[in-house]
mmCIF file of C-alpha atoms in Angstrom:
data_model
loop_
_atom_site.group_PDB
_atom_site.id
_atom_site.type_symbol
_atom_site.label_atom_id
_atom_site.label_comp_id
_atom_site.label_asym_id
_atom_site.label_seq_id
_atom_site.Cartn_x
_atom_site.Cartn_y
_atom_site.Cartn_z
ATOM 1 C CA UNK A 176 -5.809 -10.914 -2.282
ATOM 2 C CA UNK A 177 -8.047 -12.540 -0.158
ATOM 3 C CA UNK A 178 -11.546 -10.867 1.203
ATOM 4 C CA UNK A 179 -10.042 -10.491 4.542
ATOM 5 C CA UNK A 180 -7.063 -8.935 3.876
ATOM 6 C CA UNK A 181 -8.837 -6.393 1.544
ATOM 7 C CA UNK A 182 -10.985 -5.458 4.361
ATOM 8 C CA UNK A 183 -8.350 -5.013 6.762
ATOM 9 C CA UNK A 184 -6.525 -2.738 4.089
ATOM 10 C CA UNK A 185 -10.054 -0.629 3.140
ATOM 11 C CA UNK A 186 -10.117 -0.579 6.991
ATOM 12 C CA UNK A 187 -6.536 1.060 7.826
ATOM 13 C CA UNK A 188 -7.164 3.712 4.811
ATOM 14 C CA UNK A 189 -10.136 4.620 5.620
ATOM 15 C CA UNK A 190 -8.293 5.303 9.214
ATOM 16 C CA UNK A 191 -4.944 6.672 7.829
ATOM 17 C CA UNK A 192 -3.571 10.142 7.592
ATOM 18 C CA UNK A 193 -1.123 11.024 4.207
ATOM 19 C CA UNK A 194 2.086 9.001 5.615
ATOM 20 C CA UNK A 195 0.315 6.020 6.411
ATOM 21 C CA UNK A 196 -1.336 5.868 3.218
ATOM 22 C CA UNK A 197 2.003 5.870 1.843
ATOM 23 C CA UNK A 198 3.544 3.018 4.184
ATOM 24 C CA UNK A 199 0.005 0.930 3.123
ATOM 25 C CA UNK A 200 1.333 1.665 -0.738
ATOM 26 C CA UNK A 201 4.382 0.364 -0.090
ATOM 27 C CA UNK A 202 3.187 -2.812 1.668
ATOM 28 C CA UNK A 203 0.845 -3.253 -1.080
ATOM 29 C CA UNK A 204 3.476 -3.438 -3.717
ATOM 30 C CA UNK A 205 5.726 -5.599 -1.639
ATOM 31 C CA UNK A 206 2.389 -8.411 -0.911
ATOM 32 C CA UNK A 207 2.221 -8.247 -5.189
ATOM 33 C CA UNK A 208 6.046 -9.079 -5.700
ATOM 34 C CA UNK A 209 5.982 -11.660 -3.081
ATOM 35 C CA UNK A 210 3.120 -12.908 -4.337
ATOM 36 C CA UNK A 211 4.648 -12.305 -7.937
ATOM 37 C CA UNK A 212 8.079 -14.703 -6.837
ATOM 38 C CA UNK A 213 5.500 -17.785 -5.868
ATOM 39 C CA UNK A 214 3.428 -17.920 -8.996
ATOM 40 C CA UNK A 215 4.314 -19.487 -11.848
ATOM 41 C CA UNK A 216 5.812 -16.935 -14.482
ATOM 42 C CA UNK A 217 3.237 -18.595 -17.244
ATOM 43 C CA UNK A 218 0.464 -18.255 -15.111
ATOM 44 C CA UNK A 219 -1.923 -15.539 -15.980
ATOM 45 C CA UNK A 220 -2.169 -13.791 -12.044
ATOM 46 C CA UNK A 221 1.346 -13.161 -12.798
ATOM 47 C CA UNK A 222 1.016 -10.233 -14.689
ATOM 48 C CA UNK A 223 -1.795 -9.106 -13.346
ATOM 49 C CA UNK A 224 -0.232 -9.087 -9.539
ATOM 50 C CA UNK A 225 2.788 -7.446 -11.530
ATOM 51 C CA UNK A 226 0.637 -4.541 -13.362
ATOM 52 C CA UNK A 227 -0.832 -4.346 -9.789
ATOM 53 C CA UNK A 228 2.380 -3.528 -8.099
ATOM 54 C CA UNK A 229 2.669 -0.999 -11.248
ATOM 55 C CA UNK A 230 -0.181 0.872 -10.412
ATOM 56 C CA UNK A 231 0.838 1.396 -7.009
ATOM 57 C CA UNK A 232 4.377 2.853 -7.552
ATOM 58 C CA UNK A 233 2.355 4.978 -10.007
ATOM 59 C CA UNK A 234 0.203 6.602 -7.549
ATOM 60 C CA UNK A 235 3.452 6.806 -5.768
ATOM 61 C CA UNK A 236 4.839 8.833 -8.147
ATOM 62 C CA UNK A 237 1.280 10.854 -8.554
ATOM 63 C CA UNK A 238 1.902 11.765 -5.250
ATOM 64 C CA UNK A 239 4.732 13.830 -5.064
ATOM 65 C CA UNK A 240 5.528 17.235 -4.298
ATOM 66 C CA UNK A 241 8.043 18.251 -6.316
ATOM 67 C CA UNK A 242 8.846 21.657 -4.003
ATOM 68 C CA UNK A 243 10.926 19.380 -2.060
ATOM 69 C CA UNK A 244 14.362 18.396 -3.654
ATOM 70 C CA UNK A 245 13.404 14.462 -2.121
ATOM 71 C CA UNK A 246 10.953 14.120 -4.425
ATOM 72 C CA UNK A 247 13.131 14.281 -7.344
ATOM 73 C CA UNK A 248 15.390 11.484 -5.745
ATOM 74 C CA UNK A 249 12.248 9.182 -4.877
ATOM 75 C CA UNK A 250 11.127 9.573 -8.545
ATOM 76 C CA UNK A 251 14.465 8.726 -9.200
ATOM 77 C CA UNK A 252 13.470 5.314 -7.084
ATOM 78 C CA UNK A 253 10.260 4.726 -7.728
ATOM 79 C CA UNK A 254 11.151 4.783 -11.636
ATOM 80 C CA UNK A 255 14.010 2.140 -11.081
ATOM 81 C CA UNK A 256 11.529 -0.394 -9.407
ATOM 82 C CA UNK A 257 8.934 0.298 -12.314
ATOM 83 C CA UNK A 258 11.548 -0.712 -14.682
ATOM 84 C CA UNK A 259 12.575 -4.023 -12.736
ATOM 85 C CA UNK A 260 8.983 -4.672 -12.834
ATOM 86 C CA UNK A 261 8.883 -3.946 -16.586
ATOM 87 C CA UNK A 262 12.113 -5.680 -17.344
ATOM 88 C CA UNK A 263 10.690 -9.123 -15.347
ATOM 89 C CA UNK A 264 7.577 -9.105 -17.317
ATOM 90 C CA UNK A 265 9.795 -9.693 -20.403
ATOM 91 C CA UNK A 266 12.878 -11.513 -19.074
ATOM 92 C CA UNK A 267 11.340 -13.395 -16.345
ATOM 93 C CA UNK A 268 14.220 -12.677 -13.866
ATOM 94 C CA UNK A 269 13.812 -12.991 -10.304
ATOM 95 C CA UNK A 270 16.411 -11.074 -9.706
ATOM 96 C CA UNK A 271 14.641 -8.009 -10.686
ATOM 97 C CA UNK A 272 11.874 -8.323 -8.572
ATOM 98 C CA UNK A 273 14.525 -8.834 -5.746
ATOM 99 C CA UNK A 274 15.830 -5.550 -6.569
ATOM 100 C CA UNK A 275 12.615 -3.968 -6.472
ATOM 101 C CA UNK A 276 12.005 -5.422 -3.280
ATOM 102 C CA UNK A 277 14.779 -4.403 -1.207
ATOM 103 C CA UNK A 278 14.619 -0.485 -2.800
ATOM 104 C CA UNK A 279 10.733 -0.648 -1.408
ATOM 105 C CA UNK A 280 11.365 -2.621 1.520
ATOM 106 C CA UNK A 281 13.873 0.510 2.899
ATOM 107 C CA UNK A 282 11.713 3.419 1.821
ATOM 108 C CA UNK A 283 8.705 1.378 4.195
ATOM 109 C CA UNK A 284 11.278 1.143 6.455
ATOM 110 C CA UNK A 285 12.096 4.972 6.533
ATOM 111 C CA UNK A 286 8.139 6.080 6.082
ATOM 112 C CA UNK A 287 6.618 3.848 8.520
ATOM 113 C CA UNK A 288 9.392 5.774 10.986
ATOM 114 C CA UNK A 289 7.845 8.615 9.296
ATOM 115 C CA UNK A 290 4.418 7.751 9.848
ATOM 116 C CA UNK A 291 4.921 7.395 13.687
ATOM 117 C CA UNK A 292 5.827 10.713 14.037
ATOM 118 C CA UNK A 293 3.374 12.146 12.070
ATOM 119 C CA UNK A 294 0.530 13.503 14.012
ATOM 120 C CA UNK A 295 -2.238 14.477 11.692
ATOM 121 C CA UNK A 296 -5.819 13.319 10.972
ATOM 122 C CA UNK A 297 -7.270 10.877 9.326
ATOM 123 C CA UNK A 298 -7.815 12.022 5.096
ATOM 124 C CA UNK A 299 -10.725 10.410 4.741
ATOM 125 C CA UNK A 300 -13.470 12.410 6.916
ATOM 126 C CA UNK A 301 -16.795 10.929 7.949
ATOM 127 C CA UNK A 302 -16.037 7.581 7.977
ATOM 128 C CA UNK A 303 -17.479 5.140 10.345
ATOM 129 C CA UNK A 304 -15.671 4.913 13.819
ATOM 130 C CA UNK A 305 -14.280 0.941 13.924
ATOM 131 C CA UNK A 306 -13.533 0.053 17.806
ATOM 132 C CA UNK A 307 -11.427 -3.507 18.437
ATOM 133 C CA UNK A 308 -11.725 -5.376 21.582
ATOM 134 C CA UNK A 309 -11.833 -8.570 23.130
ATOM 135 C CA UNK A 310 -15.754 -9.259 23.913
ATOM 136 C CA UNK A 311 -17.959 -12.106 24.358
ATOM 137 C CA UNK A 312 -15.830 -14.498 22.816
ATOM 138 C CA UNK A 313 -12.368 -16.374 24.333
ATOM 139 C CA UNK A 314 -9.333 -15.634 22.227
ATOM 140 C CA UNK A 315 -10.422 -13.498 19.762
ATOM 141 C CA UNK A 316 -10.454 -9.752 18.371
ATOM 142 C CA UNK A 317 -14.070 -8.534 17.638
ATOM 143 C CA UNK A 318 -14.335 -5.507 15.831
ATOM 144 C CA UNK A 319 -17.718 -3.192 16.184
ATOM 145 C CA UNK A 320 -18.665 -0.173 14.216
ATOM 146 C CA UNK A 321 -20.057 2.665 15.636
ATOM 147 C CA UNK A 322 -22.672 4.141 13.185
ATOM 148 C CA UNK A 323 -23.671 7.232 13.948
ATOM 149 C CA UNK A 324 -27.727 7.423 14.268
ATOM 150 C CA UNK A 325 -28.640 10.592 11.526
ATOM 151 C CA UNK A 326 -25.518 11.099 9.864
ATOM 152 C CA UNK A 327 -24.292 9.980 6.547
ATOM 153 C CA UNK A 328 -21.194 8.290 5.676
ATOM 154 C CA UNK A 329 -18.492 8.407 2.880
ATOM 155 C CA UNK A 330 -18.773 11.631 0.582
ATOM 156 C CA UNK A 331 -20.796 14.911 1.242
ATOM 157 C CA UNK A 332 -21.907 17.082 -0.896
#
């Protein structure tokens, strides 16, 4: 992943409430089998990108709330693509990683509809405000923080 797009990610968690930290999990795993299907299965990102995707659908599963009877069916889910994953890094199928994608692609499909209508804050408190807007340049986004004069940032105490 390039520095860019990790900022932009750092940037929408540090903005998201719990569903869109889900939906940005779920993106996340489906940039590493993408990126997975173009490298080269000897190639040594491989794995890595696929142990990547791994730990993703792990914190998936880590955060579930098993009071509701969906979370025993997305376990269910989340558990098949972990063994796709698993399977591919041994048989080197593409198939398998197809299959993973299309189960993830629908549940970002669902949650992002989920994420829409869900109208809570931000986790992360005391963060620095991030405002986007088209100034003194032609044709392109600038983004500004607002730092707050006095105040700390990230955790407290």
């Amino acid at each position: 992943m390039d520095k860019e797009t990790l900022q932009a990610y750092t940037r929408r968690v540090t903005q998201a409430n719990r569903s869109e930290l889900i939906v940005i999990l779920y993106e996340l795993i489906l940039k590493d089998l993408e990126e997975a299907k173009q490298l080269e299965e000897e190639n040594s990102e491989y794995n890595k990108v696929l142990d990547h995707a791994c730990k993703c659908v792990n914190e998936l599963i880590n955060a579930l709330n098993f009071e509701y009877e969906l979370s025993f069916q997305l376990m269910r889910l989340y558990r098949y693509v972990n063994e796709c994953i698993a399977k591919n890094k041994v048989k080197k199928n593409l198939i398998l990683i197809d299959s993973a994608v299309n189960t993830i692609q629908g549940l970002c499909t669902s949650f992002a509809e989920v994420a829409k209508q869900d109208m809570t804050g931000p986790v992360m408190r005391n963060t620095e405000q991030v405002y986007a807007g088209l100034t003194y340049s032609r044709g392109t986004l600038n983004e500004s923080r607002l730092m707050n004069a006095g105040e700390t940032r990230g955790f407290q105490a």
